[in-house]
XYZ file of C-alpha atoms in Angstrom:
697
model
C 83.807 98.190 40.153
C 83.690 94.622 41.463
C 81.097 93.319 39.008
C 82.188 92.495 35.450
C 79.166 91.198 33.592
C 79.369 92.941 30.228
C 80.451 89.767 28.384
C 77.300 87.702 28.603
C 78.913 84.676 26.941
C 81.851 84.423 29.318
C 82.434 81.163 31.152
C 84.638 82.905 33.698
C 83.017 83.133 37.087
C 82.395 86.558 38.575
C 81.400 87.667 42.060
C 80.029 90.681 43.823
C 82.200 92.049 46.622
C 80.986 90.961 50.041
C 81.174 94.373 51.722
C 79.414 96.172 48.873
C 76.734 93.482 48.839
C 76.214 93.978 52.573
C 75.756 97.725 52.020
C 73.070 96.852 49.474
C 71.343 94.760 52.136
C 71.422 97.705 54.537
C 69.957 99.834 51.757
C 67.003 97.419 51.766
C 66.560 98.106 55.473
C 66.569 101.806 54.640
C 63.871 101.154 52.032
C 61.618 99.957 54.850
C 62.152 103.271 56.641
C 61.144 105.056 53.447
C 58.134 102.877 52.619
C 54.906 104.830 53.315
C 52.993 101.563 53.757
C 55.073 100.750 56.854
C 53.545 102.201 60.071
C 55.159 105.512 60.952
C 56.852 104.639 64.256
C 58.046 101.343 62.725
C 59.719 103.403 60.001
C 61.674 105.268 62.657
C 62.705 101.957 64.158
C 63.953 100.726 60.764
C 66.123 103.849 60.656
C 67.511 102.702 63.997
C 68.198 99.213 62.621
C 69.946 100.741 59.595
C 72.182 102.810 61.862
C 72.903 99.929 64.240
C 73.812 97.675 61.302
C 76.198 100.311 60.000
C 77.928 100.637 63.373
C 78.584 96.895 63.482
C 79.720 96.895 59.840
C 82.420 99.451 60.562
C 83.528 97.724 63.754
C 84.019 94.413 61.967
C 84.059 94.414 58.161
C 85.479 97.882 57.462
C 88.054 97.304 60.212
C 89.099 94.018 58.573
C 89.624 95.638 55.156
C 91.553 98.447 56.838
C 93.872 95.876 58.427
C 94.553 94.465 54.946
C 95.552 97.926 53.721
C 97.784 98.553 56.727
C 99.449 95.183 56.152
C 100.399 96.363 52.664
C 98.306 93.745 50.892
C 96.034 94.194 47.876
C 93.406 91.649 48.864
C 91.909 91.326 45.358
C 91.703 87.519 45.383
C 89.336 87.338 48.345
C 87.641 90.725 47.953
C 86.007 89.794 44.644
C 88.506 91.509 42.361
C 88.699 94.937 44.000
C 91.748 96.192 45.908
C 91.383 96.829 49.633
C 92.331 100.507 49.323
C 89.821 101.111 46.507
C 87.208 99.239 48.509
C 87.680 101.483 51.558
C 87.162 104.535 49.377
C 84.068 103.061 47.707
C 82.562 102.059 51.061
C 83.039 105.572 52.410
C 81.371 107.141 49.373
C 78.406 104.754 49.514
C 77.963 105.303 53.246
C 78.071 109.089 52.849
C 75.295 108.810 50.241
C 73.259 106.404 52.382
C 73.648 108.585 55.457
C 72.475 111.637 53.502
C 69.507 109.633 52.206
C 68.664 108.434 55.712
C 68.604 112.054 56.909
C 66.164 112.966 54.133
C 63.973 110.045 55.181
C 64.131 111.147 58.809
C 63.093 114.666 57.834
C 60.125 113.254 55.888
C 59.078 111.008 58.792
C 59.225 113.922 61.237
C 57.030 115.929 58.902
C 54.500 113.072 58.857
C 54.680 112.807 62.646
C 53.555 116.444 62.787
C 50.399 115.429 60.926
C 49.813 112.922 63.740
C 50.323 115.687 66.348
C 53.685 114.231 67.420
C 56.455 116.816 67.631
C 60.162 116.179 68.159
C 61.400 119.580 69.280
C 64.935 120.906 69.726
C 66.396 123.274 72.317
C 65.324 126.396 70.387
C 61.641 125.395 70.410
C 61.142 124.864 74.147
C 58.146 126.666 75.678
C 58.118 128.180 79.152
C 56.096 125.273 80.579
C 58.418 122.745 78.923
C 61.434 124.687 80.228
C 60.429 124.045 83.822
C 59.992 120.319 83.151
C 63.331 120.095 81.297
C 65.282 121.973 83.977
C 63.879 119.729 86.689
C 64.532 116.587 84.634
C 68.101 117.704 83.933
C 68.911 118.370 87.590
C 67.340 115.121 88.849
C 68.320 112.609 86.155
C 70.774 113.936 83.596
C 73.291 116.063 85.468
C 74.360 113.300 87.912
C 75.048 110.977 84.959
C 77.055 113.427 82.828
C 80.765 113.012 82.144
C 82.178 116.360 81.002
C 85.864 116.668 80.079
C 87.661 119.981 79.459
C 89.930 118.993 76.578
C 91.263 122.339 75.337
C 94.472 122.329 77.369
C 94.867 118.634 78.214
C 98.276 117.269 77.239
C 96.798 113.866 76.414
C 93.474 113.562 74.612
C 91.058 111.209 76.409
C 90.211 107.887 74.815
C 86.677 108.090 73.434
C 84.407 105.096 73.931
C 83.496 102.997 70.940
C 80.174 104.110 69.381
C 79.375 106.421 72.291
C 77.972 109.799 71.229
C 79.642 112.994 72.420
C 78.806 116.655 72.238
C 81.912 118.581 71.209
C 81.541 121.950 72.955
C 83.339 125.111 71.847
C 83.410 128.140 74.103
C 84.663 131.504 72.891
C 85.882 133.137 76.073
C 85.386 136.781 76.989
C 88.416 139.040 76.589
C 88.783 139.544 80.347
C 88.708 135.795 81.070
C 92.035 134.471 82.353
C 90.984 130.859 82.988
C 92.486 129.508 79.750
C 95.452 130.454 77.597
C 93.443 130.228 74.389
C 90.396 132.322 73.619
C 88.657 129.256 72.142
C 88.304 126.352 74.487
C 86.820 122.924 74.060
C 85.000 120.293 76.091
C 83.415 116.900 75.494
C 80.123 115.763 77.016
C 79.405 112.058 76.805
C 75.727 111.353 76.138
C 74.790 108.940 78.954
C 73.487 105.564 77.746
C 71.647 104.872 81.009
C 69.081 107.569 80.233
C 66.396 107.166 77.545
C 67.435 109.030 74.410
C 63.873 110.265 73.845
C 62.274 112.233 76.687
C 58.495 112.510 76.484
C 57.425 116.009 77.529
C 54.019 116.924 78.993
C 51.397 116.855 76.257
C 49.325 119.895 75.363
C 45.804 118.987 74.352
C 46.092 116.280 71.711
C 49.657 117.263 70.856
C 52.535 115.085 72.070
C 56.077 116.381 72.427
C 59.469 114.666 72.570
C 62.899 116.142 73.030
C 66.044 114.183 72.240
C 68.470 113.925 75.152
C 71.190 115.669 73.113
C 68.998 118.755 72.731
C 67.954 118.667 76.374
C 71.670 118.840 77.265
C 72.200 121.641 74.741
C 69.362 123.538 76.396
C 71.165 123.196 79.731
C 74.719 124.104 78.578
C 74.644 127.276 80.673
C 73.906 125.157 83.726
C 76.897 122.892 82.992
C 79.441 125.622 82.208
C 78.166 128.412 84.466
C 81.556 128.826 86.193
C 83.189 130.050 82.968
C 83.038 133.487 81.325
C 82.280 133.034 77.646
C 80.808 135.105 74.857
C 79.319 132.188 72.958
C 78.922 128.456 73.310
C 78.024 125.767 70.792
C 77.796 121.981 70.822
C 78.000 119.536 67.923
C 77.712 115.778 67.934
C 80.635 113.457 67.158
C 81.045 109.675 67.309
C 83.980 107.333 66.835
C 83.776 103.660 65.842
C 86.618 101.338 66.791
C 87.976 98.063 65.431
C 86.022 95.386 67.326
C 88.379 92.474 66.672
C 89.180 90.574 69.876
C 92.872 90.030 70.547
C 93.035 87.069 72.918
C 96.239 86.710 74.925
C 98.131 83.426 75.171
C 98.725 83.394 78.926
C 98.384 79.703 79.800
C 97.756 80.486 83.464
C 94.515 82.274 82.702
C 91.195 80.528 82.043
C 89.469 81.040 78.686
C 86.694 82.879 80.529
C 89.251 85.328 81.953
C 90.968 85.823 78.589
C 87.723 86.663 76.768
C 86.650 88.977 79.589
C 89.965 90.832 79.423
C 89.846 91.020 75.621
C 86.310 92.480 75.638
C 87.438 95.195 78.043
C 90.346 96.040 75.719
C 87.945 96.411 72.759
C 87.090 99.939 73.944
C 90.656 100.998 73.098
C 90.752 99.461 69.603
C 91.959 101.551 66.676
C 89.431 104.094 65.343
C 87.997 103.176 61.922
C 85.213 105.731 61.491
C 84.697 109.281 62.651
C 81.228 110.784 62.170
C 80.560 114.445 62.867
C 77.821 117.033 62.562
C 78.505 118.642 59.182
C 77.530 122.058 60.601
C 80.440 121.975 63.076
C 82.845 124.923 62.767
C 86.146 124.265 61.012
C 88.263 125.146 64.066
C 86.578 122.538 66.290
C 86.709 119.847 63.608
C 90.400 120.393 62.908
C 91.184 120.396 66.623
C 89.417 117.035 67.111
C 90.935 115.307 64.072
C 94.430 116.372 65.078
C 94.057 115.415 68.733
C 92.517 112.017 67.941
C 95.042 111.123 65.247
C 92.389 110.392 62.640
C 94.149 109.565 59.357
C 93.334 108.813 55.737
C 92.644 105.097 56.257
C 89.803 105.988 58.592
C 86.350 106.731 57.256
C 85.548 110.384 57.980
C 81.849 110.954 57.432
C 79.946 114.235 57.706
C 76.568 113.524 59.211
C 73.547 115.222 60.650
C 72.885 116.905 63.950
C 72.253 113.574 65.723
C 74.354 110.421 65.774
C 73.677 107.013 67.292
C 70.416 106.929 65.428
C 70.324 103.247 66.383
C 68.449 104.568 69.420
C 65.427 105.053 67.153
C 64.980 101.290 67.550
C 63.602 102.195 70.990
C 61.520 105.187 69.934
C 58.581 105.437 72.386
C 55.249 104.132 71.149
C 53.349 106.997 72.850
C 50.318 104.741 73.106
C 49.838 105.067 69.345
C 49.160 101.471 68.373
C 47.803 102.791 65.076
C 51.354 103.803 64.143
C 52.805 100.354 64.915
C 52.586 96.946 63.318
C 49.698 94.982 64.679
C 51.074 92.417 67.104
C 50.424 88.818 66.190
C 49.730 86.170 68.794
C 52.132 83.234 68.270
C 50.167 80.162 67.273
C 50.316 76.681 68.798
C 51.836 73.778 66.882
C 49.096 71.507 65.621
C 48.926 68.373 67.746
C 51.479 69.600 70.280
C 49.920 71.129 73.371
C 51.830 73.160 75.939
C 49.720 71.336 78.503
C 50.848 67.853 79.534
C 54.054 66.160 78.451
C 55.890 67.331 75.316
C 58.247 64.373 75.509
C 55.373 61.883 75.281
C 54.186 63.588 72.090
C 57.677 63.897 70.570
C 58.256 60.202 71.317
C 55.589 59.400 68.692
C 56.504 61.847 65.902
C 58.651 64.824 64.926
C 57.309 68.373 65.190
C 58.446 71.606 63.554
C 58.307 75.053 65.175
C 58.484 78.135 62.959
C 58.955 81.189 65.169
C 57.592 83.836 65.532
C 54.509 82.531 63.720
C 54.380 79.759 66.323
C 55.229 80.013 70.003
C 58.839 79.752 71.174
C 57.400 78.619 74.515
C 57.734 75.033 73.256
C 61.534 75.261 73.574
C 61.317 76.557 77.149
C 58.628 73.977 78.001
C 60.864 71.174 76.649
C 63.698 72.202 78.985
C 61.443 72.843 81.977
C 59.896 69.395 81.591
C 63.341 67.823 81.279
C 64.444 69.674 84.426
C 61.556 68.199 86.466
C 61.225 64.715 84.975
C 62.924 62.239 87.387
C 63.684 59.903 84.465
C 65.749 62.529 82.611
C 69.389 61.929 83.474
C 71.259 64.486 81.375
C 70.882 67.605 79.216
C 73.427 68.822 76.674
C 72.885 72.114 74.854
C 74.796 74.656 72.771
C 74.303 78.346 73.515
C 75.311 81.201 71.210
C 73.166 84.175 72.256
C 70.796 84.289 75.229
C 68.050 86.752 76.070
C 68.813 89.412 78.674
C 66.525 87.565 81.074
C 66.806 83.970 79.933
C 64.281 81.272 80.826
C 66.608 78.884 78.990
C 69.402 79.525 81.492
C 67.070 79.343 84.494
C 65.680 76.001 83.242
C 69.188 74.566 82.966
C 70.055 75.738 86.483
C 66.779 74.250 87.700
C 67.768 70.927 86.109
C 71.070 70.876 88.009
C 69.253 71.506 91.270
C 67.101 68.465 90.471
C 70.164 66.268 90.116
C 70.500 66.231 86.328
C 73.878 66.254 84.632
C 73.785 69.469 82.581
C 76.466 70.285 80.020
C 76.418 73.639 78.246
C 78.663 74.546 75.346
C 78.574 78.359 75.520
C 80.243 80.451 72.849
C 82.115 83.242 74.607
C 83.110 84.861 71.315
C 79.589 85.521 70.003
C 80.202 88.942 68.495
C 78.962 91.818 70.720
C 77.313 89.367 73.134
C 80.561 88.378 74.833
C 79.849 90.262 78.052
C 76.328 88.831 78.398
C 77.570 85.295 77.723
C 80.400 85.703 80.242
C 77.884 86.735 82.896
C 75.641 83.763 82.137
C 78.621 81.404 82.040
C 79.749 82.545 85.477
C 76.200 82.279 86.835
C 75.609 78.773 85.465
C 79.057 77.599 86.538
C 78.448 78.763 90.098
C 75.180 76.770 90.140
C 76.865 73.547 89.068
C 76.282 73.540 85.312
C 79.206 71.942 83.505
C 80.536 74.370 80.898
C 82.481 73.653 77.723
C 84.132 76.553 75.926
C 84.318 74.982 72.510
C 87.205 74.133 70.257
C 90.372 76.176 69.857
C 90.224 78.165 66.627
C 86.550 77.358 65.955
C 83.413 79.197 66.983
C 80.524 76.933 67.955
C 77.558 78.314 66.054
C 75.296 75.245 65.899
C 72.013 75.264 67.812
C 71.230 71.865 69.300
C 70.039 70.190 72.480
C 69.800 66.516 73.413
C 68.466 64.969 76.616
C 68.831 61.413 77.830
C 65.849 59.813 79.528
C 65.696 56.413 81.211
C 62.727 54.476 79.861
C 62.565 50.994 81.331
C 66.153 49.831 81.256
C 67.139 51.801 78.154
C 68.256 55.363 77.569
C 66.125 57.214 75.025
C 67.195 60.509 73.493
C 65.004 63.534 72.751
C 66.416 66.515 70.895
C 65.762 69.812 69.242
C 67.835 71.425 66.507
C 67.337 75.002 65.356
C 68.392 77.466 62.687
C 68.501 80.278 65.274
C 69.494 81.115 68.816
C 67.706 79.843 71.902
C 66.688 83.368 72.771
C 63.163 84.291 73.863
C 63.573 87.953 72.872
C 64.845 87.520 69.316
C 62.363 84.649 68.769
C 59.652 87.326 68.677
C 61.202 89.088 65.681
C 63.533 86.539 63.987
C 62.037 83.841 61.788
C 63.619 80.445 62.569
C 62.853 76.743 62.359
C 63.258 74.312 65.269
C 62.863 70.556 64.847
C 61.776 68.466 67.844
C 62.624 64.796 67.408
C 63.107 61.519 69.243
C 64.945 59.991 66.280
C 67.583 57.986 68.127
C 70.103 58.151 65.294
C 69.972 61.954 65.241
C 70.112 62.106 69.053
C 73.226 59.903 69.129
C 74.899 62.050 66.502
C 74.245 65.213 68.542
C 76.009 63.355 71.367
C 78.928 62.847 68.965
C 79.138 66.618 68.406
C 79.446 67.113 72.173
C 82.100 64.385 72.270
C 84.005 66.377 69.647
C 83.895 69.442 71.903
C 85.563 67.374 74.607
C 88.095 65.453 72.522
C 88.506 67.498 69.377
C 91.552 65.747 67.962
C 89.183 62.881 67.067
C 87.033 63.654 64.039
C 83.692 61.882 64.312
C 81.800 60.251 61.470
C 78.115 60.940 60.881
C 75.486 59.169 58.820
C 72.695 61.720 59.269
C 73.873 65.110 60.507
C 76.163 67.201 58.312
C 78.663 68.884 60.617
C 81.095 71.735 59.971
C 84.000 72.233 59.769
C 84.746 68.718 58.469
C 81.810 67.705 56.273
C 79.465 70.526 55.245
C 81.354 71.830 52.228
C 81.836 68.429 50.581
C 78.322 67.298 51.484
C 76.834 70.368 49.775
C 79.084 69.800 46.733
C 77.822 66.210 46.535
C 74.166 67.264 46.793
C 74.650 69.848 44.033
C 76.559 67.329 41.872
C 73.631 64.927 42.231
C 71.268 67.592 40.854
C 73.670 68.158 37.927
C 73.765 64.443 37.182
C 69.980 64.116 37.473
C 69.559 66.953 34.988
C 71.913 65.225 32.536
C 70.013 61.946 32.994
C 66.638 63.559 32.356
C 65.448 63.197 35.928
C 63.737 65.950 37.880
C 66.271 68.349 39.372
C 66.314 71.679 41.165
C 67.795 73.503 44.102
C 65.984 75.819 46.506
C 68.045 77.509 49.221
C 67.097 80.037 51.864
C 69.789 81.584 54.032
C 71.168 84.814 55.452
C 74.340 85.108 53.377
C 76.020 83.538 50.350
C 79.629 84.674 50.039
C 81.849 81.603 49.640
C 83.320 81.785 46.129
C 83.873 78.017 45.793
C 80.278 77.300 46.759
C 79.143 79.963 44.283
C 81.296 78.265 41.616
C 79.455 75.007 42.291
C 76.071 76.753 41.901
C 77.302 78.359 38.655
C 78.297 74.867 37.476
C 74.799 73.597 38.213
C 73.271 76.542 36.375
C 75.409 75.845 33.310
C 74.172 72.247 33.419
C 70.582 73.555 33.282
C 69.609 73.012 36.926
C 66.991 75.571 37.993
C 68.053 77.294 41.217
C 65.935 79.526 43.452
C 67.726 81.457 46.178
C 66.206 83.550 48.974
C 69.120 85.448 50.501
C 68.389 88.058 53.135
C 71.778 89.736 53.324
C 75.101 89.299 51.531
C 74.937 87.687 48.104
C 78.227 87.555 46.196
C 76.666 85.404 43.474
C 75.576 87.327 40.372
C 72.414 85.731 38.915
C 70.964 85.821 35.419
C 74.222 86.028 33.437
C 74.193 83.998 30.219
C 76.794 81.265 30.205
C 77.285 81.541 33.927
C 74.105 81.872 35.980
C 71.100 82.237 33.682
C 69.263 79.483 35.567
C 69.646 81.168 38.949
C 67.112 83.574 40.432
C 67.723 85.429 43.688
C 65.373 87.446 45.863
C 65.762 89.076 49.255
C 62.906 89.704 51.683
C 63.095 92.493 54.270
C 59.902 93.026 56.238
C 58.409 93.157 59.718
C 60.393 90.121 60.926
C 64.079 89.428 60.331
C 64.380 86.491 57.919
C 66.884 84.184 59.654
C 66.327 80.470 58.779
C 68.614 78.319 56.685
C 66.659 75.852 54.561
C 68.136 73.627 51.824
C 65.867 71.751 49.382
C 67.338 69.437 46.728
C 64.895 67.870 44.239
C 66.861 64.574 44.124
C 65.011 63.018 41.209
C 61.607 63.482 42.811
C 62.485 62.247 46.314
C 63.415 65.594 47.829
C 66.250 65.857 50.334
C 65.504 68.657 52.786
C 67.672 70.106 55.536
C 67.530 72.875 58.118
C 70.841 74.337 59.207
C 72.670 76.823 61.394
C 75.127 77.450 58.535
C 75.108 80.025 55.784
C 77.221 79.459 52.662
C 80.081 81.565 53.992
C 83.676 80.454 54.413
C 83.504 80.838 58.177
C 80.386 78.619 58.472
C 81.757 75.943 56.190
C 85.371 75.799 57.371
C 85.868 77.663 60.647
C 82.815 76.998 62.820
C 80.983 74.068 64.310
C 77.639 73.966 62.501
C 74.900 71.364 62.205
C 72.801 70.731 59.112
C 69.954 68.365 59.986
C 68.009 66.174 57.520
C 64.233 66.145 57.670
C 62.732 62.661 57.507
C 59.076 63.277 58.422
C 57.088 63.590 55.170
C 54.566 66.066 56.605
C 57.347 68.347 57.853
C 59.156 68.075 54.501
C 55.997 69.301 52.763
C 55.566 72.048 55.367
C 59.089 73.321 54.688
C 58.514 73.255 50.925
C 55.255 75.166 51.473
C 56.967 77.848 53.563
C 59.703 78.279 50.959
C 57.172 78.636 48.151
C 55.104 81.129 50.137
C 58.235 83.254 50.589
C 59.121 82.848 46.918
C 55.715 84.192 45.813
C 56.192 87.478 47.710
C 55.513 90.482 45.459
C 55.352 93.147 48.165
C 58.544 92.883 50.223
C 60.734 90.783 47.892
C 63.588 92.568 46.129
C 65.237 91.150 43.023
C 68.971 90.593 43.444
C 70.618 91.195 40.086
C 73.950 92.089 38.562
C 73.141 95.775 38.847
C 72.135 95.487 42.522
C 69.392 98.115 42.329
C 67.199 96.563 45.057
C 64.144 96.716 42.824
C 60.946 95.419 44.353
C 59.576 92.370 42.597
C 56.231 93.355 41.098
C 53.664 91.249 39.294
C 50.156 91.524 37.861
C 48.927 88.969 40.376
C 47.147 89.980 43.570
C 49.365 91.424 46.345
C 51.171 88.662 48.216
C 53.110 89.567 51.360
C 54.826 86.365 52.458
C 55.220 87.017 56.183
C 51.514 87.751 56.544
C 50.647 84.769 54.325
C 52.812 82.468 56.439
C 50.828 83.388 59.534
C 47.615 82.668 57.629
C 49.102 79.341 56.488
C 49.667 78.253 60.090
C 46.251 79.501 61.128
C 44.750 77.335 58.398
C 46.758 74.277 59.486
C 45.100 74.495 62.908
C 41.662 74.386 61.248
C 42.362 71.423 58.970
């Protein structure tokens, strides 16, 4: 095991393995699917999130550990004390258990759906009336989209698409059939992604019926293979997950845009790292597939249920049953900042904070639309990491160019799994005259910032916004993130410096306000923590409160352990990976850690340092991970407005008081819910009430 916490008096620092900690986070997602207090259809969607998370984990993290094994390295020093080969085995065992648990949850949810008169039927349960609908649907929509490959006698096995679901078909031919040499023959049917996975069938009275596309295809196997003479036919689901690492070529004649585009296309042929199959598949078909695909012992071979790609449950139809969904909240306005009239005039007088989705993301779009139209605005500079499928951000920037503004966009083409979308937007914006920057060689640009320059009188004045999350209208409805709007000229000028670094990156800029990775964040955080240690020794008020997605950097954890040993009280709200082990005497007894998984995805990074009673508060795009500290461009922004500082402290404390959806992160990593004798306190709901109350005051 990675954790060694039996010696409570040890001064040696210990860490939880990053990959195992991530699997614990995904187990918390699975808890939401199991929680009977969560609306029923939302529980299905959490199952989809669990499955989607797992797919990405295998494409990236499992694939990375597998590369370490193949390189003949142990990896103990940066895997938290566990060897890479042992880690692969442990991951596989945990995932097999989690998958089995997720199937039990799915079975329970389907049983509860029956009580709501919602039935997910399979191909053996189709009625005569449903048969007519299914046959017509198959002929019109499904059949034209099917790719069916006869693989039994192919010399070369076809390359299966990453994370696509396939039905592996086995036909036992009749004795008088002379079509194939072998009596058993095999085919693959790719489940088309362009068709909804869940087909709503005609209702009967108050009963609603759904058939999964896989079963609809199974029902129509005779239609597909009618030209063959067979005694029996069966179909079982399989799925392969491939290494998603991008290998970017070094051809100097090609643009970076072309190289990324080519690399993304090659991803579909990456090495397989996970093979999932229906555990009821016959041994002959399974052995045939493993042999033909060259699946070996370093790959994770996982027996699963009848259906794969359960990520599609994220899009399970609502069926008009709003009673089985979370009640939608209407995003609130920011007090004192109207979407009518000029935002810039208001921001010129004071800073404002947006906390999405409790408050409306429309302020970000409004800011850019106003800048695009204002004749006094001369330039816009913005970083883009992930955009919505239909992006008002992108259209506003194009609109600005058409109005004669100088628009510069730093777009990150290597945003994992969004490369294709970002390439499309980059090409679109470039063709419209937007000036694109593709970052710094060897560094991802992960910061979220925008600065505009506006001529006021004879002087240029800067207006800016800095965020903890992406400028994405879709995710802003479900991700919690802070955005600061400011006309602080010192901050605006320093955002300009970050863009100068993108252009001339051999010159390292100096900053007095912003903390910028990869050059300054690590040491700045060390200094802030050291100050709390010194304040504690000097009898001054001290304390550290941090909220972030992941904490995995061992050196940063060492610094927090050092603070704990000095007596500094530390509260951590970590949604995902947490390699720090709290509550260990002599190491971390002054550190408490919780994780909140609920209706919205907790995404902000917030750092609060007590600083002897004059709190220093920052919002950031950076987690405490090695990549954010040393290998990405990140911005951590200080908060100077006293009202906003108090607001951020309030939001942290509201989250900290959660006793419904908060889990205690401990050495044993059991994901126990934090319970108390106090009245139920669900932080995400309380935060909405907090902002409602602010509007009344």
